[in-house]
CSV table of C-alpha atoms in Angstrom, one decimal:
chain,number,residue,atom,x,y,z
A,295,MET,CA,58.6,-57.2,-33.7
A,296,PHE,CA,57.3,-54.1,-35.4
A,297,ARG,CA,59.3,-53.1,-38.4
A,298,GLY,CA,61.8,-50.4,-37.7
A,299,GLN,CA,61.8,-50.8,-33.9
A,300,PRO,CA,65.1,-51.7,-32.1
A,301,ALA,CA,65.3,-55.3,-30.9
A,302,SER,CA,66.5,-54.2,-27.5
A,303,GLN,CA,63.4,-52.0,-27.0
A,304,PRO,CA,60.8,-53.6,-24.8
A,305,ALA,CA,57.4,-54.1,-26.2
A,306,SER,CA,55.9,-52.3,-23.2
A,307,GLN,CA,57.8,-49.1,-23.8
A,308,PRO,CA,54.8,-46.8,-24.4
A,309,ALA,CA,53.2,-47.8,-21.0
A,310,SER,CA,56.3,-46.9,-19.1
A,311,GLN,CA,56.2,-43.1,-19.8
A,312,PRO,CA,56.6,-40.9,-16.8
A,313,ALA,CA,53.5,-40.4,-14.6
A,314,SER,CA,54.1,-36.7,-14.7
A,315,GLN,CA,53.3,-36.5,-18.4
A,316,PRO,CA,50.3,-34.1,-18.8
A,317,ALA,CA,46.9,-35.6,-19.6
A,318,SER,CA,46.6,-33.0,-22.3
A,319,GLN,CA,49.3,-34.7,-24.3
A,320,PRO,CA,48.7,-33.8,-28.0
A,321,ALA,CA,46.2,-35.9,-29.8
A,322,SER,CA,48.7,-36.3,-32.7
A,323,HIS,CA,50.7,-38.7,-30.6
A,324,ASN,CA,47.7,-41.0,-30.0
A,325,LEU,CA,46.8,-40.8,-33.7
A,326,GLY,CA,50.4,-41.8,-34.5
A,327,LEU,CA,50.0,-44.9,-32.4
A,328,PHE,CA,46.8,-45.7,-34.0
A,329,LYS,CA,48.4,-45.4,-37.4
A,330,GLU,CA,51.3,-47.5,-36.4
A,331,PHE,CA,48.8,-50.2,-35.3
A,332,PHE,CA,47.3,-50.4,-38.7
A,333,ASN,CA,50.6,-50.3,-40.5
A,334,HIS,CA,52.0,-53.2,-38.6
A,335,SER,CA,49.0,-55.4,-37.9
A,336,ARG,CA,48.6,-56.5,-41.5
A,337,LEU,CA,44.9,-55.7,-41.3
A,338,GLY,CA,42.9,-56.8,-44.2
A,339,SER,CA,40.3,-54.7,-45.9
A,340,LEU,CA,37.4,-53.5,-43.9
A,341,VAL,CA,33.9,-53.7,-45.2
A,342,PRO,CA,33.6,-50.7,-47.6
A,343,HIS,CA,32.5,-47.5,-46.0
A,344,GLN,CA,32.6,-49.1,-42.5
A,345,GLN,CA,33.5,-46.3,-40.0
A,346,LEU,CA,35.7,-46.7,-37.1
A,347,PHE,CA,34.3,-45.6,-33.6
A,348,PHE,CA,36.1,-45.4,-30.4
A,349,SER,CA,33.7,-47.5,-28.3
A,350,PHE,CA,33.5,-51.1,-27.2
A,351,LYS,CA,31.1,-51.9,-30.0
A,352,ASP,CA,33.4,-50.4,-32.6
A,353,LEU,CA,36.3,-52.2,-31.1
A,354,MET,CA,34.6,-55.5,-31.7
A,355,ILE,CA,34.0,-54.5,-35.3
A,356,VAL,CA,37.6,-53.8,-35.7
A,357,LYS,CA,38.5,-57.1,-34.1
A,358,SER,CA,36.2,-59.1,-36.4
A,359,TYR,CA,38.0,-57.8,-39.5
A,360,LEU,CA,41.5,-58.4,-38.4
A,361,ILE,CA,43.2,-60.7,-40.9
A,362,ASN,CA,46.3,-62.8,-40.3
A,363,LEU,CA,47.1,-60.9,-37.1
A,364,ASN,CA,50.1,-62.5,-35.4
A,365,LEU,CA,48.9,-62.0,-31.8
A,366,GLY,CA,51.7,-64.0,-30.3
A,367,GLN,CA,54.4,-61.7,-31.7
A,368,ARG,CA,52.6,-58.4,-31.4
A,369,PHE,CA,50.5,-58.9,-28.3
A,370,SER,CA,52.5,-56.6,-26.2
A,371,PHE,CA,52.1,-53.6,-28.6
A,372,LEU,CA,48.4,-54.5,-29.2
A,373,ARG,CA,47.7,-54.3,-25.5
A,374,THR,CA,49.0,-50.8,-25.4
A,375,VAL,CA,46.9,-49.8,-28.4
A,376,LEU,CA,43.8,-51.4,-27.0
A,377,LEU,CA,44.2,-49.6,-23.7
A,378,PHE,CA,44.6,-46.3,-25.5
A,379,ILE,CA,41.4,-46.9,-27.5
A,380,LEU,CA,39.6,-47.9,-24.4
A,381,ALA,CA,40.6,-44.7,-22.6
A,382,ILE,CA,39.6,-42.6,-25.6
A,383,SER,CA,36.2,-44.4,-25.8
A,384,SER,CA,35.6,-43.8,-22.0
A,385,LEU,CA,36.4,-40.1,-22.3
A,386,LEU,CA,34.0,-39.7,-25.2
A,387,THR,CA,31.3,-41.6,-23.4
A,388,ILE,CA,31.7,-39.4,-20.3
A,389,SER,CA,31.6,-36.3,-22.6
A,390,VAL,CA,28.4,-37.4,-24.3
A,391,ASN,CA,26.7,-38.3,-21.0
A,392,SER,CA,27.8,-35.0,-19.5
A,393,ALA,CA,26.4,-33.0,-22.5
A,394,HIS,CA,23.2,-34.9,-22.3
A,395,ALA,CA,22.9,-34.2,-18.6
A,396,LEU,CA,23.5,-30.5,-19.1
A,397,ASN,CA,20.9,-30.3,-21.8
A,398,ALA,CA,18.4,-32.1,-19.5
A,399,SER,CA,19.1,-29.6,-16.7
A,400,THR,CA,18.8,-26.4,-18.7
A,401,ALA,CA,15.6,-27.6,-20.2
A,402,ASN,CA,14.0,-27.0,-16.7
A,403,VAL,CA,13.4,-23.5,-15.2
A,404,ILE,CA,16.1,-22.6,-12.7
A,405,HIS,CA,14.8,-22.3,-9.2
A,406,GLY,CA,15.5,-19.0,-7.4
A,407,SER,CA,14.0,-16.8,-4.6
A,408,ALA,CA,10.3,-15.9,-4.0
A,409,PRO,CA,8.9,-12.4,-4.1
A,410,TYR,CA,8.0,-10.6,-0.8
A,411,LEU,CA,6.3,-7.4,0.3
A,412,SER,CA,8.7,-4.5,0.8
A,413,PHE,CA,8.3,-0.8,1.0
A,414,ASP,CA,12.0,0.0,0.5
A,415,ASN,CA,12.8,-2.6,-2.2
A,416,TRP,CA,15.0,-4.5,0.2
A,417,ASN,CA,13.6,-5.3,3.7
A,418,ARG,CA,10.7,-7.6,4.0
A,419,ALA,CA,7.4,-6.2,5.4
A,420,TYR,CA,5.2,-8.5,7.4
A,421,THR,CA,2.1,-6.3,7.4
A,422,THR,CA,0.3,-3.9,5.1
A,423,GLU,CA,0.1,-1.3,7.9
A,424,PRO,CA,2.2,1.3,6.0
A,425,LEU,CA,-0.5,1.4,3.4
A,426,LEU,CA,-3.0,2.7,5.8
A,427,TRP,CA,-2.0,6.4,5.7
A,428,MET,CA,-4.2,9.5,5.6
A,429,ARG,CA,-3.0,12.7,3.9
A,430,PHE,CA,-4.4,16.2,3.9
A,431,SER,CA,-4.2,18.5,0.9
A,432,ASN,CA,-1.8,20.7,2.8
A,433,GLY,CA,0.7,17.9,2.8
A,434,ALA,CA,0.3,16.7,6.4
A,435,VAL,CA,0.4,12.8,6.6
A,436,TYR,CA,-0.8,10.6,9.4
A,437,GLN,CA,0.3,7.0,9.9
A,438,PRO,CA,-1.2,4.4,12.2
A,439,TYR,CA,1.9,4.3,14.3
A,440,ASN,CA,1.7,8.0,15.2
A,441,ASP,CA,-2.0,8.5,15.4
A,442,TYR,CA,-3.8,8.4,18.7
A,443,SER,CA,-7.1,10.1,17.7
A,444,ASN,CA,-10.4,8.9,19.1
A,445,MET,CA,-14.0,10.1,19.3
A,446,ALA,CA,-13.2,12.2,22.4
A,447,ASN,CA,-9.9,13.5,21.1
A,448,PRO,CA,-10.2,13.8,17.3
A,449,ILE,CA,-7.7,15.4,14.9
A,450,VAL,CA,-8.9,19.0,14.4
A,451,LEU,CA,-8.6,19.8,10.8
A,452,PRO,CA,-6.7,23.0,9.8
A,453,ASP,CA,-8.6,26.0,8.5
A,454,SER,CA,-7.5,25.1,5.0
A,455,ILE,CA,-9.1,21.6,5.0
A,456,LEU,CA,-12.7,22.4,4.2
A,457,LYS,CA,-13.9,19.8,1.7
A,458,VAL,CA,-14.1,16.0,2.0
A,459,GLY,CA,-11.8,15.9,-1.1
A,460,ASP,CA,-9.0,17.5,1.0
A,461,VAL,CA,-8.6,14.3,2.9
A,462,GLN,CA,-7.0,11.4,0.9
A,463,THR,CA,-6.1,7.8,1.4
A,464,ILE,CA,-4.1,5.4,-0.7
A,465,ILE,CA,-7.4,4.4,-2.3
A,466,PRO,CA,-8.5,7.0,-4.9
A,467,ALA,CA,-12.0,8.4,-4.3
A,468,TYR,CA,-13.2,7.0,-7.7
A,469,ASN,CA,-12.2,3.5,-6.5
A,470,TYR,CA,-14.2,3.8,-3.2
A,471,PRO,CA,-14.8,1.7,-1.3
A,472,SER,CA,-12.1,-0.8,-2.2
A,473,ILE,CA,-9.1,-1.6,-4.5
A,474,SER,CA,-7.1,-4.7,-5.1
A,475,LEU,CA,-3.7,-5.0,-3.3
A,476,SER,CA,-2.2,-6.2,-6.5
A,477,ASN,CA,-3.0,-2.9,-8.1
A,478,ILE,CA,-1.4,-0.9,-5.2
A,479,ILE,CA,1.6,-3.1,-4.8
A,480,ALA,CA,2.5,-3.5,-8.5
A,481,SER,CA,2.0,0.2,-9.4
A,482,ASN,CA,4.1,1.4,-6.5
A,483,ASN,CA,6.8,-1.4,-6.6
A,484,TYR,CA,6.0,-2.4,-3.1
A,485,PHE,CA,7.9,-5.7,-3.4
A,486,ASN,CA,11.3,-7.3,-3.9
A,487,ASP,CA,12.5,-10.4,-5.7
A,488,PHE,CA,16.3,-11.1,-5.8
A,489,ASP,CA,15.9,-12.9,-9.1
A,490,GLY,CA,14.6,-9.7,-10.7
A,491,ASP,CA,11.3,-11.3,-11.6
A,492,GLY,CA,8.7,-8.8,-12.6
A,493,GLU,CA,4.9,-8.8,-13.2
A,494,VAL,CA,4.2,-9.3,-9.5
A,495,ASN,CA,0.6,-10.1,-8.4
A,496,SER,CA,-1.0,-10.1,-5.1
A,497,THR,CA,-4.1,-11.5,-3.4
A,498,GLY,CA,-6.2,-9.4,-1.1
A,499,SER,CA,-7.8,-6.0,-1.1
A,500,LEU,CA,-7.8,-2.6,0.7
A,501,THR,CA,-11.1,-1.0,1.9
A,502,VAL,CA,-12.0,2.5,3.2
A,503,THR,CA,-15.1,3.4,5.1
A,504,TRP,CA,-16.3,6.8,6.1
A,505,ARG,CA,-18.7,7.3,9.0
A,506,ASP,CA,-20.3,10.4,10.6
A,507,VAL,CA,-20.8,11.0,14.3
A,508,TYR,CA,-24.0,9.0,14.2
A,509,ASN,CA,-22.2,6.0,12.8
A,510,ASN,CA,-23.9,6.3,9.4
A,511,ASP,CA,-21.8,4.9,6.5
A,512,ILE,CA,-21.3,7.9,4.2
A,513,THR,CA,-18.6,6.3,2.0
A,514,ASP,CA,-20.7,6.5,-1.1
A,515,TRP,CA,-21.6,10.1,-0.4
A,516,VAL,CA,-17.9,11.0,0.0
A,517,LYS,CA,-17.1,9.2,-3.3
A,518,HIS,CA,-19.6,11.3,-5.3
A,519,ASN,CA,-19.3,14.6,-3.4
A,520,GLN,CA,-15.6,15.4,-3.3
A,521,ASP,CA,-16.3,19.1,-3.4
A,522,ALA,CA,-18.8,19.1,-0.5
A,523,TYR,CA,-17.9,20.9,2.7
A,524,PHE,CA,-17.5,19.2,6.0
A,525,SER,CA,-20.2,19.7,8.5
A,526,SER,CA,-19.1,20.4,12.1
A,527,VAL,CA,-22.4,18.9,13.2
A,528,ASN,CA,-21.6,15.5,11.7
A,529,GLY,CA,-18.1,15.4,13.1
A,530,PRO,CA,-16.0,13.8,14.4
A,531,TYR,CA,-15.8,11.7,11.2
A,532,GLN,CA,-14.4,8.3,11.3
A,533,ILE,CA,-12.1,7.1,8.4
A,534,THR,CA,-11.3,3.4,8.6
A,535,ILE,CA,-8.8,1.9,6.2
A,536,SER,CA,-8.3,-1.9,6.3
A,537,SER,CA,-6.5,-4.6,4.4
A,538,THR,CA,-6.9,-8.3,4.2
A,539,ASN,CA,-4.2,-10.9,4.5
A,540,GLY,CA,-2.5,-11.9,1.2
A,541,TYR,CA,0.6,-13.2,-0.6
A,542,LEU,CA,2.7,-12.2,-3.6
A,543,TRP,CA,3.4,-14.3,-6.7
A,544,THR,CA,5.2,-13.7,-10.0
A,545,ARG,CA,4.2,-14.9,-13.4
A,546,TYR,CA,7.3,-16.5,-14.6
A,547,GLY,CA,9.7,-17.0,-11.7
A,548,LEU,CA,10.2,-20.2,-9.8
A,549,PRO,CA,9.2,-20.4,-7.2
A,550,GLN,CA,6.3,-18.1,-8.1
A,551,ALA,CA,5.7,-17.7,-4.3
A,552,GLY,CA,7.0,-18.9,-1.1
A,553,GLU,CA,6.7,-18.5,2.7
A,554,VAL,CA,8.2,-15.1,2.5
A,555,SER,CA,5.5,-14.1,0.1
A,556,ASN,CA,2.8,-14.1,2.8
A,557,PHE,CA,1.8,-10.9,4.6
A,558,GLN,CA,-0.7,-9.9,7.3
A,559,GLY,CA,-3.5,-7.5,6.8
A,560,ALA,CA,-4.1,-4.5,9.1
A,561,SER,CA,-6.8,-1.9,10.0
A,562,HIS,CA,-6.8,1.6,11.5
A,563,THR,CA,-9.4,4.3,12.2
A,564,TYR,CA,-8.7,8.0,12.1
A,565,TYR,CA,-11.1,10.5,13.8
A,566,ILE,CA,-11.2,14.0,12.3
A,567,LEU,CA,-13.1,17.1,13.3
A,568,PRO,CA,-13.6,19.9,10.8
A,569,VAL,CA,-13.3,23.5,11.8
A,570,SER,CA,-16.7,25.0,11.8
A,571,ARG,CA,-17.2,27.9,9.3
A,572,ALA,CA,-20.7,28.5,10.8
A,573,ARG,CA,-21.7,32.0,11.7
A,574,ALA,CA,-24.7,33.6,13.4
A,575,LEU,CA,-25.5,36.8,11.5
A,576,ARG,CA,-28.2,38.5,13.3
A,577,ALA,CA,-31.1,38.1,15.8
A,578,GLN,CA,-34.5,39.6,15.6
A,579,GLY,CA,-37.5,39.4,17.9
A,580,LEU,CA,-40.7,37.9,16.5
A,581,ASN,CA,-43.7,40.2,15.8
A,582,MET,CA,-41.9,43.4,14.6
A,583,GLY,CA,-38.8,43.1,16.7
A,584,MET,CA,-35.7,45.1,15.7
A,585,PRO,CA,-32.8,43.2,14.0
A,586,TYR,CA,-29.4,43.1,15.8
A,587,ASP,CA,-26.1,42.0,14.3
A,588,VAL,CA,-24.3,39.3,16.2
A,589,SER,CA,-21.1,40.4,17.9
A,590,PRO,CA,-18.2,38.4,19.3
A,591,ASP,CA,-18.7,40.4,22.5
A,592,THR,CA,-21.3,38.7,24.6
A,593,THR,CA,-22.6,42.0,26.2
A,594,GLU,CA,-23.3,43.5,22.7
A,595,ASN,CA,-25.7,40.8,21.6
A,596,PHE,CA,-29.5,40.7,21.7
A,597,PRO,CA,-31.3,40.0,23.9
A,598,THR,CA,-30.4,41.6,27.2
A,599,THR,CA,-34.0,41.7,28.4
A,600,GLY,CA,-36.4,38.8,28.5
A,601,GLY,CA,-39.6,37.4,29.7
A,602,ASP,CA,-41.3,34.0,29.6
A,603,GLY,CA,-42.6,33.1,26.2
A,604,LEU,CA,-40.7,35.8,24.3
A,605,ALA,CA,-39.1,34.4,21.1
A,606,TYR,CA,-36.8,35.5,18.3
A,607,HIS,CA,-35.1,34.3,15.2
A,608,LEU,CA,-31.3,33.7,14.8
A,609,TYR,CA,-30.1,33.9,11.2
A,610,LEU,CA,-27.3,31.6,10.3
A,611,ARG,CA,-24.6,31.0,7.7
A,612,ASP,CA,-22.9,27.7,6.8
A,613,ILE,CA,-24.9,25.8,9.4
A,614,SER,CA,-28.5,24.8,9.5
A,615,PRO,CA,-31.0,25.2,12.4
A,616,GLU,CA,-31.2,21.4,12.7
A,617,GLU,CA,-27.4,21.2,13.0
A,618,VAL,CA,-27.4,23.8,15.8
A,619,ILE,CA,-30.1,21.8,17.7
A,620,ALA,CA,-28.1,18.6,17.1
A,621,ILE,CA,-25.0,20.2,18.6
A,622,ASN,CA,-26.6,22.1,21.5
A,623,GLY,CA,-29.8,20.2,22.2
A,624,ALA,CA,-33.4,21.4,22.0
A,625,THR,CA,-33.1,22.8,25.6
A,626,VAL,CA,-30.2,25.0,26.6
A,627,HIS,CA,-29.5,26.1,30.1
A,628,ALA,CA,-27.4,29.0,31.2
A,629,VAL,CA,-23.7,28.6,31.7
A,630,GLU,CA,-24.0,31.4,34.4
A,631,GLY,CA,-27.0,32.5,36.4
A,632,GLU,CA,-30.2,30.7,37.2
A,633,GLY,CA,-34.0,30.6,36.8
A,634,VAL,CA,-34.2,30.7,33.0
A,635,TYR,CA,-33.6,28.4,30.0
A,636,LEU,CA,-34.0,28.3,26.2
A,637,THR,CA,-35.8,26.0,23.8
A,638,LEU,CA,-34.6,25.8,20.2
A,639,SER,CA,-36.6,24.9,17.1
A,640,ALA,CA,-36.1,25.1,13.4
A,641,ASP,CA,-38.2,27.6,11.4
A,642,ARG,CA,-37.2,27.0,7.8
A,643,ASN,CA,-33.7,28.4,7.5
A,644,LYS,CA,-33.8,30.2,10.8
A,645,LEU,CA,-33.3,29.1,14.4
A,646,GLU,CA,-36.2,30.0,16.6
A,647,ILE,CA,-35.2,30.6,20.3
A,648,THR,CA,-37.8,30.9,23.0
A,649,LEU,CA,-37.1,32.2,26.6
A,650,HIS,CA,-38.5,30.4,29.6
A,651,GLY,CA,-38.4,31.6,33.2
A,652,PRO,CA,-40.4,33.1,36.1
A,653,ILE,CA,-44.0,33.8,35.2
A,654,ILE,CA,-47.0,35.2,37.0
A,655,VAL,CA,-49.9,32.8,37.7
A,656,LYS,CA,-53.2,34.4,38.7
A,657,SER,CA,-56.0,32.5,40.5
A,658,LYS,CA,-59.6,32.8,39.3
A,659,LYS,CA,-60.7,32.9,42.9
A,660,HIS,CA,-61.5,36.4,44.3
A,661,LYS,CA,-58.9,38.0,46.6
A,662,VAL,CA,-56.3,35.3,46.0
A,663,LYS,CA,-53.0,37.0,45.3
A,664,PRO,CA,-51.1,36.0,42.1
A,665,ARG,CA,-48.0,34.0,42.6
A,666,LEU,CA,-44.7,33.6,40.8
A,667,GLU,CA,-43.7,30.3,39.2
A,668,GLY,CA,-40.6,29.2,37.4
A,669,GLY,CA,-37.9,29.8,40.0
A,670,ASN,CA,-35.7,32.7,40.9
A,671,PHE,CA,-34.1,34.8,38.2
A,672,SER,CA,-30.5,36.0,38.3
A,673,PRO,CA,-28.7,37.5,35.3
A,674,SER,CA,-27.7,34.7,33.1
A,675,ARG,CA,-25.3,34.0,30.2
A,676,PHE,CA,-26.1,31.6,27.4
A,677,VAL,CA,-23.8,30.0,24.8
A,678,LEU,CA,-24.6,28.2,21.6
A,679,TYR,CA,-21.8,26.2,19.9
A,680,ALA,CA,-21.1,25.6,16.2
A,681,ASP,CA,-19.3,22.2,16.7
A,682,ARG,CA,-20.0,19.1,18.7
A,683,SER,CA,-16.8,19.4,20.7
A,684,HIS,CA,-18.1,22.8,21.9
A,685,SER,CA,-14.8,24.5,20.9
A,686,LYS,CA,-16.3,27.1,18.6
A,687,VAL,CA,-18.9,29.6,19.9
A,688,LEU,CA,-21.7,30.3,17.4
A,689,TYR,CA,-23.6,32.8,19.5
A,690,GLN,CA,-23.8,34.0,23.1
A,691,PHE,CA,-25.7,36.6,25.1
A,692,GLU,CA,-26.5,37.8,28.6
A,693,LEU,CA,-30.0,38.3,30.0
A,694,LYS,CA,-29.7,41.2,32.6
A,695,ASP,CA,-33.3,42.0,33.2
A,696,TRP,CA,-36.3,39.7,33.5
A,697,PHE,CA,-39.8,41.1,33.0
A,698,LEU,CA,-43.1,39.8,34.3
A,699,ASN,CA,-46.2,40.6,32.3
A,700,TYR,CA,-48.9,41.3,34.9
A,701,GLY,CA,-51.5,42.4,32.3
A,702,PRO,CA,-53.9,45.4,32.2
A,703,VAL,CA,-54.7,47.0,35.6
A,704,LEU,CA,-57.6,49.3,36.3
A,705,SER,CA,-56.5,52.3,38.4
A,706,THR,CA,-58.1,52.7,41.8
A,707,GLY,CA,-56.0,55.5,43.0
A,708,PRO,CA,-52.3,56.5,43.7
A,709,GLY,CA,-50.0,53.5,43.9
A,710,THR,CA,-52.3,51.1,42.1
A,711,TYR,CA,-49.8,50.0,39.5
A,712,THR,CA,-46.8,50.0,41.8
A,713,SER,CA,-48.4,47.7,44.3
A,714,LYS,CA,-49.0,45.0,41.8
A,715,CYS,CA,-45.3,44.3,41.6
A,716,TYR,CA,-44.9,44.1,45.3
A,717,TYR,CA,-46.4,40.6,45.3
A,718,PHE,CA,-43.1,39.3,43.7
A,719,GLU,CA,-39.9,39.6,45.7
A,720,GLY,CA,-37.2,41.5,44.0
A,721,TYR,CA,-39.5,43.0,41.3
A,722,TRP,CA,-40.7,46.5,40.8
A,723,LEU,CA,-42.8,48.5,38.4
A,724,ALA,CA,-40.8,49.1,35.2
A,725,GLN,CA,-39.3,52.6,34.7
A,726,GLU,CA,-38.9,54.5,31.5
A,727,ASN,CA,-35.2,53.6,31.4
A,728,ASN,CA,-36.2,50.0,31.5
A,729,LEU,CA,-38.6,50.2,28.6
A,730,SER,CA,-37.6,52.6,25.9
A,731,THR,CA,-35.3,55.5,24.7
A,732,PHE,CA,-37.9,56.9,22.3
A,733,TYR,CA,-39.9,59.9,23.4
A,734,GLN,CA,-42.9,61.3,21.6
A,735,ASP,CA,-41.5,64.8,21.5
A,736,GLY,CA,-38.0,63.7,20.5
A,737,GLY,CA,-36.5,65.2,23.6
A,738,TRP,CA,-33.8,64.0,25.9
A,739,GLY,CA,-32.8,60.3,25.7
A,740,GLN,CA,-33.9,60.0,22.0
A,741,THR,CA,-31.4,57.4,20.6
A,742,THR,CA,-31.2,54.5,18.2
A,743,VAL,CA,-29.2,52.5,20.7
A,744,GLY,CA,-31.6,49.7,21.6
A,745,LEU,CA,-30.0,47.1,23.8
A,746,GLY,CA,-31.0,47.2,27.4
A,747,TYR,CA,-34.5,48.5,26.8
A,748,PHE,CA,-37.5,46.2,26.6
A,749,PHE,CA,-39.4,47.8,23.6
A,750,ASN,CA,-36.2,48.8,21.8
A,751,GLU,CA,-35.3,45.1,21.8
A,752,TRP,CA,-38.6,43.4,21.3
A,753,GLY,CA,-40.5,45.9,19.2
A,754,SER,CA,-43.5,48.2,19.7
A,755,ARG,CA,-45.8,45.3,20.7
A,756,GLY,CA,-43.4,43.6,23.0
A,757,GLY,CA,-42.7,40.7,20.7
A,758,THR,CA,-44.9,37.6,21.2
A,759,TRP,CA,-46.5,39.2,24.2
A,760,ASN,CA,-48.4,41.4,21.7
A,761,LEU,CA,-49.0,44.3,24.1
A,762,GLU,CA,-51.7,46.3,22.4
A,763,GLN,CA,-52.5,48.5,25.4
A,764,PRO,CA,-50.2,51.3,26.7
A,765,THR,CA,-47.6,50.1,29.3
A,766,VAL,CA,-47.4,52.3,32.4
A,767,THR,CA,-44.1,53.4,33.9
A,768,ALA,CA,-43.2,54.2,37.5
A,769,SER,CA,-43.0,57.9,36.6
A,770,GLY,CA,-46.6,58.0,35.5
A,771,SER,CA,-46.0,58.0,31.7
A,772,VAL,CA,-46.8,55.2,29.3
A,773,VAL,CA,-45.2,53.5,26.4
A,774,VAL,CA,-47.3,53.3,23.2
A,775,GLY,CA,-45.8,51.7,20.1
A,776,GLY,CA,-42.4,52.0,21.7
A,777,MET,CA,-42.8,55.7,22.3
A,778,ILE,CA,-42.9,57.3,25.8
A,779,ARG,CA,-45.8,59.6,26.2
A,780,PRO,CA,-48.0,61.0,29.0
A,781,LEU,CA,-50.5,58.7,30.7
A,782,THR,CA,-54.0,59.2,29.2
A,783,ASP,CA,-55.3,55.7,29.9
A,784,ASP,CA,-56.8,54.4,33.2
A,785,ASN,CA,-56.4,50.7,32.3
A,786,PRO,CA,-52.7,50.4,31.2
A,787,ASN,CA,-50.6,47.3,31.1
A,788,VAL,CA,-48.2,46.6,34.0
A,789,LEU,CA,-44.8,45.2,33.5
A,790,CYS,CA,-42.7,44.3,36.6
A,791,VAL,CA,-38.9,43.9,36.2
A,792,LYS,CA,-36.3,42.1,38.4
A,793,LYS,CA,-33.7,44.4,39.8
A,794,ARG,CA,-30.6,44.2,37.7
A,795,ARG,CA,-27.4,42.6,39.0
A,796,MET,CA,-24.4,42.3,36.8
A,797,ILE,CA,-22.6,39.0,36.3
A,798,HIS,CA,-19.3,39.0,38.2
A,799,ARG,CA,-16.3,38.1,36.1
A,800,PRO,CA,-12.9,37.3,37.5
């Protein structure tokens, strides 16, 4: 028996402690048992400096140095001590292994969530369509989902949107025609990652393409001419913004990317039509014609009289003659009336307009009456537009009188000149109030108002007709150099005029 222990005390007393005893029993109790073991086991000396470890290996070392141990008498107590040492050793082994496992786990990067495209920093976006917006400098914004413009129904630009730089996309003009999606997404925080991983990158790119109405690619011109004005002739313009497919990835996070990181590209085309700033300033007949300012009132515009081959210049601002021709065509027909039409041509910075209609054709054969070619004239209204959609009128006028140039006629007696116009139905010999308001003596009718009178409108020589001889009137006077004077010539020029009928308006 161990010294100091009652004889009646069973050797197995330590093992019979209540099961409810906490596992966290103070370590001093176990150390006391261990001390008791050495005090009563008559252990000899250990090898100097040999340390004692609580493991199976250390237990064998202890066992090898036991001297004169009376196992028979103390086996019961030794079993308890050995079980205690075994338990401590197992706990230490588990602790060491657990620590080793923890260190091995924390040495690897912890796996989390992958980044994804998001325009509100929460909800996942599956497409780049929200990036395809168009914005005007006045703050108006268009998105693909609310834009239904097309070539036939373009977005008409407000009056304040005059320059190409007034129309913006997510791609800055200096980056035209493309920019990386990584640049756009990172700089605008268009992504989310629940791990909080930053330094997001993206594959793919955004591209913008500008085209004019002729489908010419003008993207580079737009890039380098942000202060240039839109041309109504080249509209509607097409602005196509497109994005490729792509995916997001972060630099440090794991996973760097995942299935949620993928997104689809998109494309959208906007059609815009600039408001024309073009103006027609004045009109002037060729060959010494008088200039007339252009008025919004159709009836106040030159010319109101006309004849085949007469031509004049139209002076323009903010639109070229070529643009007017492109918009209206080289041949323009009347919107009201019949028998006449216009041809347009460019003469430097002016638009040249030539009238075409009924004309006298004379036969070289003797006694063959002249005939009229070119159809039947009725008062006609013409309109030239400043934009391709024909929504803005550039210039308009009404031809009320149509003249035929019969040419010089030698008098053979009374009624000689009047009879020449009888060949042509509806025409008669021009009167003074058809030809001029200027009198040689400065008498009645002298006025500067010129519209409605042939020579007042077309000049003293009748424009491109170049009438060098006096023109006879039905009253027996003549017009010379635009002035009305008495007849002194027996071979004057004869002009026939179609009876005027006003255009009916509802």
